[in-house]
PDB file of C-alpha atoms in Angstrom:
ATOM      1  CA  UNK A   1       0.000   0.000   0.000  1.00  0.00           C
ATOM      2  CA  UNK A   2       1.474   3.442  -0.734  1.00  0.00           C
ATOM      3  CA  UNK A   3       1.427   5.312   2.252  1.00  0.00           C
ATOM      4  CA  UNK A   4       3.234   8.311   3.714  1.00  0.00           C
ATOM      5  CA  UNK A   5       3.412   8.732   7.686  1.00  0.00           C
ATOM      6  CA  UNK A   6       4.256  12.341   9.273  1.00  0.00           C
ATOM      7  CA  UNK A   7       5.910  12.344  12.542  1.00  0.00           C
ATOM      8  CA  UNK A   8       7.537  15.075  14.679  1.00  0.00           C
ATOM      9  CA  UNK A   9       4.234  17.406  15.426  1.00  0.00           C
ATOM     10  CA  UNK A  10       4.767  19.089  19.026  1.00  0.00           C
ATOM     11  CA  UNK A  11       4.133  22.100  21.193  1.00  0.00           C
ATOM     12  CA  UNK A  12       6.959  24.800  20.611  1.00  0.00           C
ATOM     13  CA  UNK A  13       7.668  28.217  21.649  1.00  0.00           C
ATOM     14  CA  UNK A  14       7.855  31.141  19.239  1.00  0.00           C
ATOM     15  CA  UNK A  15      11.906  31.414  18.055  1.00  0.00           C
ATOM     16  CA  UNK A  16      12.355  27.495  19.120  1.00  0.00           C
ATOM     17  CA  UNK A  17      12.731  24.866  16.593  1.00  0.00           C
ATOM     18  CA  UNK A  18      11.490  21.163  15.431  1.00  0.00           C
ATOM     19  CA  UNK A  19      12.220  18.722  13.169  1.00  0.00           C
ATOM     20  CA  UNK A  20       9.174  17.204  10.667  1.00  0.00           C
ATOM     21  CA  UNK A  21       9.363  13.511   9.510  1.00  0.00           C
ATOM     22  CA  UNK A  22       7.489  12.122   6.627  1.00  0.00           C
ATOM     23  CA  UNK A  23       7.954   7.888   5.965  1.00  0.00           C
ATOM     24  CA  UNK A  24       7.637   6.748   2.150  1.00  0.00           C
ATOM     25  CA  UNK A  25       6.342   3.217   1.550  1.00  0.00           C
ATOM     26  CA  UNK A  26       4.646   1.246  -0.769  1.00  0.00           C
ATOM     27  CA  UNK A  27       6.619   3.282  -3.985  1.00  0.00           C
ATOM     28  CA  UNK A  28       9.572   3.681  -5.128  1.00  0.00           C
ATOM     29  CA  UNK A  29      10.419   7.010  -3.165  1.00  0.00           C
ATOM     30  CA  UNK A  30      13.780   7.990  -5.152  1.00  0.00           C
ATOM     31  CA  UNK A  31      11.881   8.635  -8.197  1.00  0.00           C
ATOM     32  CA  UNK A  32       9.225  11.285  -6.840  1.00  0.00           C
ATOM     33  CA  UNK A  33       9.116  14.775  -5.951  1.00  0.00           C
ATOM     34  CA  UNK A  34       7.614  15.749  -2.302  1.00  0.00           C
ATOM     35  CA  UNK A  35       6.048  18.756  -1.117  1.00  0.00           C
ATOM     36  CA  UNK A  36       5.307  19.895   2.428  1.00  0.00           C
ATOM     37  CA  UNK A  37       1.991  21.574   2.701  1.00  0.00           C
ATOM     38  CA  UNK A  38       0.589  23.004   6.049  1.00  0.00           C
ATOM     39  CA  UNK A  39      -3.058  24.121   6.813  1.00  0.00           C
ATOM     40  CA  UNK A  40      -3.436  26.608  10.282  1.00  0.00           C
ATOM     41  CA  UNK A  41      -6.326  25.402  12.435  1.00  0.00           C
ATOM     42  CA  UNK A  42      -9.880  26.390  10.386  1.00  0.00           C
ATOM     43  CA  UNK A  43      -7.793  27.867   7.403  1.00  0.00           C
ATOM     44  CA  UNK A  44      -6.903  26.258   3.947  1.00  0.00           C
ATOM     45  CA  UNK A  45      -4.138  25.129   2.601  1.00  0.00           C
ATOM     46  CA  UNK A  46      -0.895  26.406   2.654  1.00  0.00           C
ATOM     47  CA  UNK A  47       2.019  25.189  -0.107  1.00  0.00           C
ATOM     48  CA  UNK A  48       5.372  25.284   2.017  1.00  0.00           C
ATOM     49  CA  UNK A  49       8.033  23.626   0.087  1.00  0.00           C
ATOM     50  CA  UNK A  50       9.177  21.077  -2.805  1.00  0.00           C
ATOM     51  CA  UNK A  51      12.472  18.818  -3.520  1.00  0.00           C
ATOM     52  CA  UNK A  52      12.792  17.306  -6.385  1.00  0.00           C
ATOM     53  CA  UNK A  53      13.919  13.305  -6.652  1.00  0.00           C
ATOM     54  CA  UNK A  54      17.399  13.649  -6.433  1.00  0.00           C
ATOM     55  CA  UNK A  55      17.466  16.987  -4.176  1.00  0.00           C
ATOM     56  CA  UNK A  56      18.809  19.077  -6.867  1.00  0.00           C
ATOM     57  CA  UNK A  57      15.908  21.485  -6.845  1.00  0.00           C
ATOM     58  CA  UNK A  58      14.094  22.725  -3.733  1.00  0.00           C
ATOM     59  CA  UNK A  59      11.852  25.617  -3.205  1.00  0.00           C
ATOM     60  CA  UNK A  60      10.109  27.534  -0.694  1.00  0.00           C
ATOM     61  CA  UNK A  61       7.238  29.507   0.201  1.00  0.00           C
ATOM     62  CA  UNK A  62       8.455  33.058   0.750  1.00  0.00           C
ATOM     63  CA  UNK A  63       6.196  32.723   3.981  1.00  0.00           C
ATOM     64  CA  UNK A  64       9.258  29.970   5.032  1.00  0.00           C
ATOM     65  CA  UNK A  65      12.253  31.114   3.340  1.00  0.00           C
ATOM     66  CA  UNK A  66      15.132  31.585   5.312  1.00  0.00           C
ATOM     67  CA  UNK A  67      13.907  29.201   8.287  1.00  0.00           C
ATOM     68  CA  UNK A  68      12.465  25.920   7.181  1.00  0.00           C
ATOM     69  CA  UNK A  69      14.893  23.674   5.534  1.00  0.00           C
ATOM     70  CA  UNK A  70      13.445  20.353   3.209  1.00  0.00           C
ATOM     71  CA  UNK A  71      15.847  17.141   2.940  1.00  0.00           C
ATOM     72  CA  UNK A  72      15.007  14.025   2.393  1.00  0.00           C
ATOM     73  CA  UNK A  73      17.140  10.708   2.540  1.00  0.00           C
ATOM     74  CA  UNK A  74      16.282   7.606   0.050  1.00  0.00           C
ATOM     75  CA  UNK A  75      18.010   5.471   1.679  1.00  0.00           C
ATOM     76  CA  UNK A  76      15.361   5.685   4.660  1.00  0.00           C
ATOM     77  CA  UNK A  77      12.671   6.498   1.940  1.00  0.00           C
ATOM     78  CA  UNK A  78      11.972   9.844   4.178  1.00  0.00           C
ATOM     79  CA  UNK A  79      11.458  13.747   4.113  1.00  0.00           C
ATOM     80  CA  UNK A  80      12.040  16.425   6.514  1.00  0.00           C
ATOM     81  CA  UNK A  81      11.120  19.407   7.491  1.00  0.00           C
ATOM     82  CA  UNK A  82      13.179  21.409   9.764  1.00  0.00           C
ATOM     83  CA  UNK A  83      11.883  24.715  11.161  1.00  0.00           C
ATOM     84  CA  UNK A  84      13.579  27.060  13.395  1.00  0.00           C
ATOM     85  CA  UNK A  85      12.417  30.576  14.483  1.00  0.00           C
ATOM     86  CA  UNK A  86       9.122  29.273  14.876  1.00  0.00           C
ATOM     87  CA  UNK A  87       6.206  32.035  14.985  1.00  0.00           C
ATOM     88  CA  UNK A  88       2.432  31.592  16.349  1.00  0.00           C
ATOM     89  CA  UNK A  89       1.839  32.146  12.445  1.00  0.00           C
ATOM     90  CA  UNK A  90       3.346  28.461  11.606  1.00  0.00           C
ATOM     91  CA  UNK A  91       0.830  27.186  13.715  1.00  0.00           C
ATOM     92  CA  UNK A  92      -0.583  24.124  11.497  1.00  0.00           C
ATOM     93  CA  UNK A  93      -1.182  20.677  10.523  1.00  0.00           C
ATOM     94  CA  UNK A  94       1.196  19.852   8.375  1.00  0.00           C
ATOM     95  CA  UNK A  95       1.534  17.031   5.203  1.00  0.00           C
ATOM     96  CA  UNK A  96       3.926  15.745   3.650  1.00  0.00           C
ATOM     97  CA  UNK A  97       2.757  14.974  -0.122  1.00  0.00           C
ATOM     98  CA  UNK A  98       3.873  13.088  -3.620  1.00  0.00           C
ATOM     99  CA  UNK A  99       4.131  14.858  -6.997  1.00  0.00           C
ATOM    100  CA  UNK A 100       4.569  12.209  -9.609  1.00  0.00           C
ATOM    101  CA  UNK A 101       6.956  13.732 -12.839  1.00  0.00           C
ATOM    102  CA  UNK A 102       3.840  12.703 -14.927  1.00  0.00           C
ATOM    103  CA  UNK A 103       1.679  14.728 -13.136  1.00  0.00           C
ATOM    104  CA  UNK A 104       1.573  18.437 -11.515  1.00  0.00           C
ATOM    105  CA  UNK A 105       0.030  17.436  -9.219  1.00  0.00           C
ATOM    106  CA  UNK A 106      -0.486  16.129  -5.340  1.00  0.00           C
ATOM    107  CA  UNK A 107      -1.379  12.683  -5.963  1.00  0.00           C
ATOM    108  CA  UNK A 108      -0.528  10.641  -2.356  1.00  0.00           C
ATOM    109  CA  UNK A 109      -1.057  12.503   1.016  1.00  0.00           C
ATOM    110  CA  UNK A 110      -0.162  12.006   4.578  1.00  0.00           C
ATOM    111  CA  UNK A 111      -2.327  11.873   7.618  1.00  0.00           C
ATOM    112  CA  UNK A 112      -0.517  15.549   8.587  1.00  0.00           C
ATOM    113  CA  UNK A 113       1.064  15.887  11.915  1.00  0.00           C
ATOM    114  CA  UNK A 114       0.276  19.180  14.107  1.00  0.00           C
ATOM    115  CA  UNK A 115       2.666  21.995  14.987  1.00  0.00           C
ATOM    116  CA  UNK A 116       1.809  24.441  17.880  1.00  0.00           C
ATOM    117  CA  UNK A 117       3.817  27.354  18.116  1.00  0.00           C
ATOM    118  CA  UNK A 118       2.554  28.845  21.911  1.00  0.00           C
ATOM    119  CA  UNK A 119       4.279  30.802  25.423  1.00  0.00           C
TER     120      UNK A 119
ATOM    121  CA  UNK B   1       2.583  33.968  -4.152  1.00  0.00           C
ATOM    122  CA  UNK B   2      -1.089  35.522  -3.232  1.00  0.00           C
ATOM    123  CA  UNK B   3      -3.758  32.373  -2.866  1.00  0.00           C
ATOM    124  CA  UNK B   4      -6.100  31.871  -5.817  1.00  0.00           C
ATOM    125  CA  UNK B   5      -9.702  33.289  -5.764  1.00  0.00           C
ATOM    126  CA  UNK B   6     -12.174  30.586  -4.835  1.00  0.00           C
ATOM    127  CA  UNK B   7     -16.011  31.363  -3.619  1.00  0.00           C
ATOM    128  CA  UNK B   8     -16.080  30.894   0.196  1.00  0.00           C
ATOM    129  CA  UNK B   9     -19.266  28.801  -0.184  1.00  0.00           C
ATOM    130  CA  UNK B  10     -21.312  27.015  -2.777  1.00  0.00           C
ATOM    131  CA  UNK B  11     -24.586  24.656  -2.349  1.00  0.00           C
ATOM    132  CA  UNK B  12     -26.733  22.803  -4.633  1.00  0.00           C
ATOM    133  CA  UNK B  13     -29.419  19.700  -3.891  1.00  0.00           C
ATOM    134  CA  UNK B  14     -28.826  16.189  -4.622  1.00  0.00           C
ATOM    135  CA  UNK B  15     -29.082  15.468  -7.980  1.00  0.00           C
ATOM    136  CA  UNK B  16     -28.025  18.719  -9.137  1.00  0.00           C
ATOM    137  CA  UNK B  17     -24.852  20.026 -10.467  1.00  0.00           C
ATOM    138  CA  UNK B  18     -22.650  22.798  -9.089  1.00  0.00           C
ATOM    139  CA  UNK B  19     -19.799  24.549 -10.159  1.00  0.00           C
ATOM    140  CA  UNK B  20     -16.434  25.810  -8.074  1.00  0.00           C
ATOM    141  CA  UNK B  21     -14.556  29.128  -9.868  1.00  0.00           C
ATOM    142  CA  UNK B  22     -10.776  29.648  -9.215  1.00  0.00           C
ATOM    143  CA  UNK B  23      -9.236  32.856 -10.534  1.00  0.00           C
ATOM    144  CA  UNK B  24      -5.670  33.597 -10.791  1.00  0.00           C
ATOM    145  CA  UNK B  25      -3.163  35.780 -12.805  1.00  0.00           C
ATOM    146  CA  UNK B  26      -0.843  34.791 -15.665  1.00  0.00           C
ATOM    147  CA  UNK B  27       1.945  33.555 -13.312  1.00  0.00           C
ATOM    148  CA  UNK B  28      -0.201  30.630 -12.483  1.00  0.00           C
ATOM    149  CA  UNK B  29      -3.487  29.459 -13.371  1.00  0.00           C
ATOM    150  CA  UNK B  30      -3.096  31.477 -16.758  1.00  0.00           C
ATOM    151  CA  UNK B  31       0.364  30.411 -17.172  1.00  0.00           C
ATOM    152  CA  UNK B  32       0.104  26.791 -16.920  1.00  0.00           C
ATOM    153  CA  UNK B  33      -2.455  23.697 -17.779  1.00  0.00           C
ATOM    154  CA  UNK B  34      -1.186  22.615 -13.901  1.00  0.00           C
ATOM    155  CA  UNK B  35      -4.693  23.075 -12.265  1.00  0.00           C
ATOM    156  CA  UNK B  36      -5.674  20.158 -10.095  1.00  0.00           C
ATOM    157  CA  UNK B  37      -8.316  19.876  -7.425  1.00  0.00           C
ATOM    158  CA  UNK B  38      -8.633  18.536  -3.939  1.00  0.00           C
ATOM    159  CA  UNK B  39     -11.802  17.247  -1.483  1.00  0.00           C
ATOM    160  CA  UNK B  40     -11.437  17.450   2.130  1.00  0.00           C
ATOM    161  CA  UNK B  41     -13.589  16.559   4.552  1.00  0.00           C
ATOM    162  CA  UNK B  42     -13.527  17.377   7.980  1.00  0.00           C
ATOM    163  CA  UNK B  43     -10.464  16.173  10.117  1.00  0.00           C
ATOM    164  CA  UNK B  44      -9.175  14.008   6.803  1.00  0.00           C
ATOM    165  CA  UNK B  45      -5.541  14.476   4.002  1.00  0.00           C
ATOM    166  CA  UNK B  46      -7.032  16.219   1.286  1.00  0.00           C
ATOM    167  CA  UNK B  47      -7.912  13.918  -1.235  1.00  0.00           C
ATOM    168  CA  UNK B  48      -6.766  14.382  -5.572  1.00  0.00           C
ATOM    169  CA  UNK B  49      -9.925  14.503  -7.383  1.00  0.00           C
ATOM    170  CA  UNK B  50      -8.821  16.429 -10.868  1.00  0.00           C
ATOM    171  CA  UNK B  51      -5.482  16.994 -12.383  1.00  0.00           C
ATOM    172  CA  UNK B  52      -3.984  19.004 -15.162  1.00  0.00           C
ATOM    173  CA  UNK B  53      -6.801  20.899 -15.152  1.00  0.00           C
ATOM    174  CA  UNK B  54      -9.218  18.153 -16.818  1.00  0.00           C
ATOM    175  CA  UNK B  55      -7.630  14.986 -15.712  1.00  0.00           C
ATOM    176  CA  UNK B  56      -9.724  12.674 -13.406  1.00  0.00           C
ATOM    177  CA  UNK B  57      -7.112  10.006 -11.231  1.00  0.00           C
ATOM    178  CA  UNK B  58      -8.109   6.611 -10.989  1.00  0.00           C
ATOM    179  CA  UNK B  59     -11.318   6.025  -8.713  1.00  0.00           C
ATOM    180  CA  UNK B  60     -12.599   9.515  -9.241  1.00  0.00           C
ATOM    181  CA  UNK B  61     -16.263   9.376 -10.385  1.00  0.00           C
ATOM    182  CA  UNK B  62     -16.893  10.920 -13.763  1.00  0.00           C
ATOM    183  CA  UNK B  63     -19.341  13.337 -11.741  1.00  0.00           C
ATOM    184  CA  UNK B  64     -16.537  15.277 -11.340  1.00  0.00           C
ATOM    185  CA  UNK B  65     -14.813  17.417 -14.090  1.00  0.00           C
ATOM    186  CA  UNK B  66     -12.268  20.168 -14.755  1.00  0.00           C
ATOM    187  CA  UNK B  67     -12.074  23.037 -17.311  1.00  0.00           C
ATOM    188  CA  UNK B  68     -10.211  26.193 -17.635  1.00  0.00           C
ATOM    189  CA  UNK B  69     -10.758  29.740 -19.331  1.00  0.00           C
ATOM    190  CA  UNK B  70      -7.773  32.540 -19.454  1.00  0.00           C
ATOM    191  CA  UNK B  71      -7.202  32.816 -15.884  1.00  0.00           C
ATOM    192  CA  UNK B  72     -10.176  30.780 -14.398  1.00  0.00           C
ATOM    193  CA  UNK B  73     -10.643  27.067 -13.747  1.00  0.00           C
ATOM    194  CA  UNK B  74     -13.641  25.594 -13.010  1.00  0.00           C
ATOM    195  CA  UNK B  75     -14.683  22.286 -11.161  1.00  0.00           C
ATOM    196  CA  UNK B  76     -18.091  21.273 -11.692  1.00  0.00           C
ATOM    197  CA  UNK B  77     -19.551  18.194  -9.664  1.00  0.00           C
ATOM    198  CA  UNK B  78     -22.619  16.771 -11.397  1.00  0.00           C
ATOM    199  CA  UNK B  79     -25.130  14.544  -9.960  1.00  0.00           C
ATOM    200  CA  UNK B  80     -24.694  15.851  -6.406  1.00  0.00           C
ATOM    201  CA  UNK B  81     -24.597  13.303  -3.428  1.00  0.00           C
ATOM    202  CA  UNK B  82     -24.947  13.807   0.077  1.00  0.00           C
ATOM    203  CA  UNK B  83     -21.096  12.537   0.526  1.00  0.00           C
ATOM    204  CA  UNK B  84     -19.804  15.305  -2.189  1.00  0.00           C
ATOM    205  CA  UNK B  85     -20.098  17.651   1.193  1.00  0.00           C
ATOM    206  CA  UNK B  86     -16.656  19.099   2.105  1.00  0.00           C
ATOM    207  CA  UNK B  87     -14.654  21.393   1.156  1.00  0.00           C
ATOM    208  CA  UNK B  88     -12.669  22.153  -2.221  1.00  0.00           C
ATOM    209  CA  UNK B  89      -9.491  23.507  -3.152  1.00  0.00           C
ATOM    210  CA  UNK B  90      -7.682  24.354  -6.353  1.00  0.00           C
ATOM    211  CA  UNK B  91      -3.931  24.384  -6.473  1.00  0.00           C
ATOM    212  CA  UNK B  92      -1.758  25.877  -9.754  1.00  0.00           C
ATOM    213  CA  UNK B  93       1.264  25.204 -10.397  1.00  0.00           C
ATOM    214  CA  UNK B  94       2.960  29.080  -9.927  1.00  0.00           C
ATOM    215  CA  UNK B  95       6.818  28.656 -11.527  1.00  0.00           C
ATOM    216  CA  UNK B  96       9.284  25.896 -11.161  1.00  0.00           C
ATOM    217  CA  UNK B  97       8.347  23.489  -8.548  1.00  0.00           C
ATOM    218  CA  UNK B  98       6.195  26.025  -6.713  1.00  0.00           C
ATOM    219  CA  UNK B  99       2.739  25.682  -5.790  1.00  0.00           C
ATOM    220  CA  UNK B 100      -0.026  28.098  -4.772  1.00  0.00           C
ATOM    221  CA  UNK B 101      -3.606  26.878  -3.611  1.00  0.00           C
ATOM    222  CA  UNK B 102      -7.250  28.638  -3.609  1.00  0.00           C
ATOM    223  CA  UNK B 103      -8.345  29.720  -0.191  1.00  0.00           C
ATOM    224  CA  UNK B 104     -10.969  26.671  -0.256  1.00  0.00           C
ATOM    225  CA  UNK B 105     -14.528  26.589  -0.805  1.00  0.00           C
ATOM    226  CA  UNK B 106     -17.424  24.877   1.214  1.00  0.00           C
ATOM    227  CA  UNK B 107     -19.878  22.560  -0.567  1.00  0.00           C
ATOM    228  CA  UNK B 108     -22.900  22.147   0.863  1.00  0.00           C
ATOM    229  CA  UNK B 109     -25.084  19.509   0.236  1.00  0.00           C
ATOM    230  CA  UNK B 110     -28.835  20.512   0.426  1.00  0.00           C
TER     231      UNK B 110
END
């Protein structure tokens, strides 16, 4: 079954940090790009950032830039997401999600894991 | 990166058809045939319903179709059914491997 599992979700203070995990199975995960996309409690959603398969090209919502940081490591079939100088603003469920080359689109998602940034 | 234009709301009875309007500029939905549409219900991963602005995925019902005009796709769900309920959101590919979604719209079900 293809299936992608988020991991890392916590309660943060604003200017802390965390560290987002996303497990690929079920597909080969080398050969697709993933996205992170977060949605703040009652809002929609939110594109944060893309890697391509081989990690040559990754992006970033200018909302992130400078302080999240996408990786991902085939060998563990996974994808991070580390964020530091965390604001009340990044509050969110976040997903990790599959963009096949065929397609531009969002084809597999996650089951999102929650971020609280809160005093 | 400003979200696309979606209607907050939308309704229509069973049976009937509706249609969902997302406007953008030319450095997305205008500048690419990248549209694709997502269902969410409540506390769920959104789900892929169309793709490439026309494109159904396998599994989709046929009820559900894409189109796109300049700047402005459309999804239009024919055939309402009660479990069509939740909400919608477009996404365009904006430059690259960039993405910018619609701020969502709610379907209600009459």
């Amino acid at each position: 079954e293809v299936q992608l599992v988020e991991s890392g979700g916590d309660l943060v203070k604003p200017g802390g940090s965390l560290r987002l995990s996303c497990a690929a199975s079920g597909f080969t995960f080398s050969s697709y790009s993933m996205n992170w996309v977060r949605q703040a409690p009652g809002k929609g959603l939110e594109w944060v950032s893309s890697i391509s398969h081989s990690s040559t090209y990754i992006y970033y919502a200018d909302s992130v830039k400078g302080r999240f940081t996408i990786s991902r490591d085939s060998a563990k079939n996974s994808l991070y997401l580390q964020m530091s100088s965390l604001r009340a603003e990044d509050t969110a469920v976040y997903y990790c999600a599959r963009r096949p080359a065929a397609i531009d689109a969002f084809d597999i998602w996650g089951q999102g894991t929650m971020v609280t940034v809160s005093s | 990166q400003s979200a696309l234009t979606q209607p907050r709301s939308v309704s229509g009875s069973p049976g009937q058809s509706v249609t969902i309007s997302c406007t953008g500029t030319s450095s997305d939905v205008g500048g690419y045939n990248s549209v694709s549409w997502y269902q969410q219900h409540p506390g769920k991963a959104p789900k892929l319903m169309i793709y490439d602005v026309s494109q159904r995925p396998s599994g989709v019902p046929d009820r559900f179709s894409g189109s796109k005009s300049g700047y402005t796709a459309s999804l239009t769900i024919s055939g309402l059914q009660a479990e069509d309920e939740a909400d919608y959101y477009c996404c365009s590919n904006a430059g690259s491997y960039t993405s910018v979604f619609g701020g969502g719209t709610k379907l209600t079900v009459l």
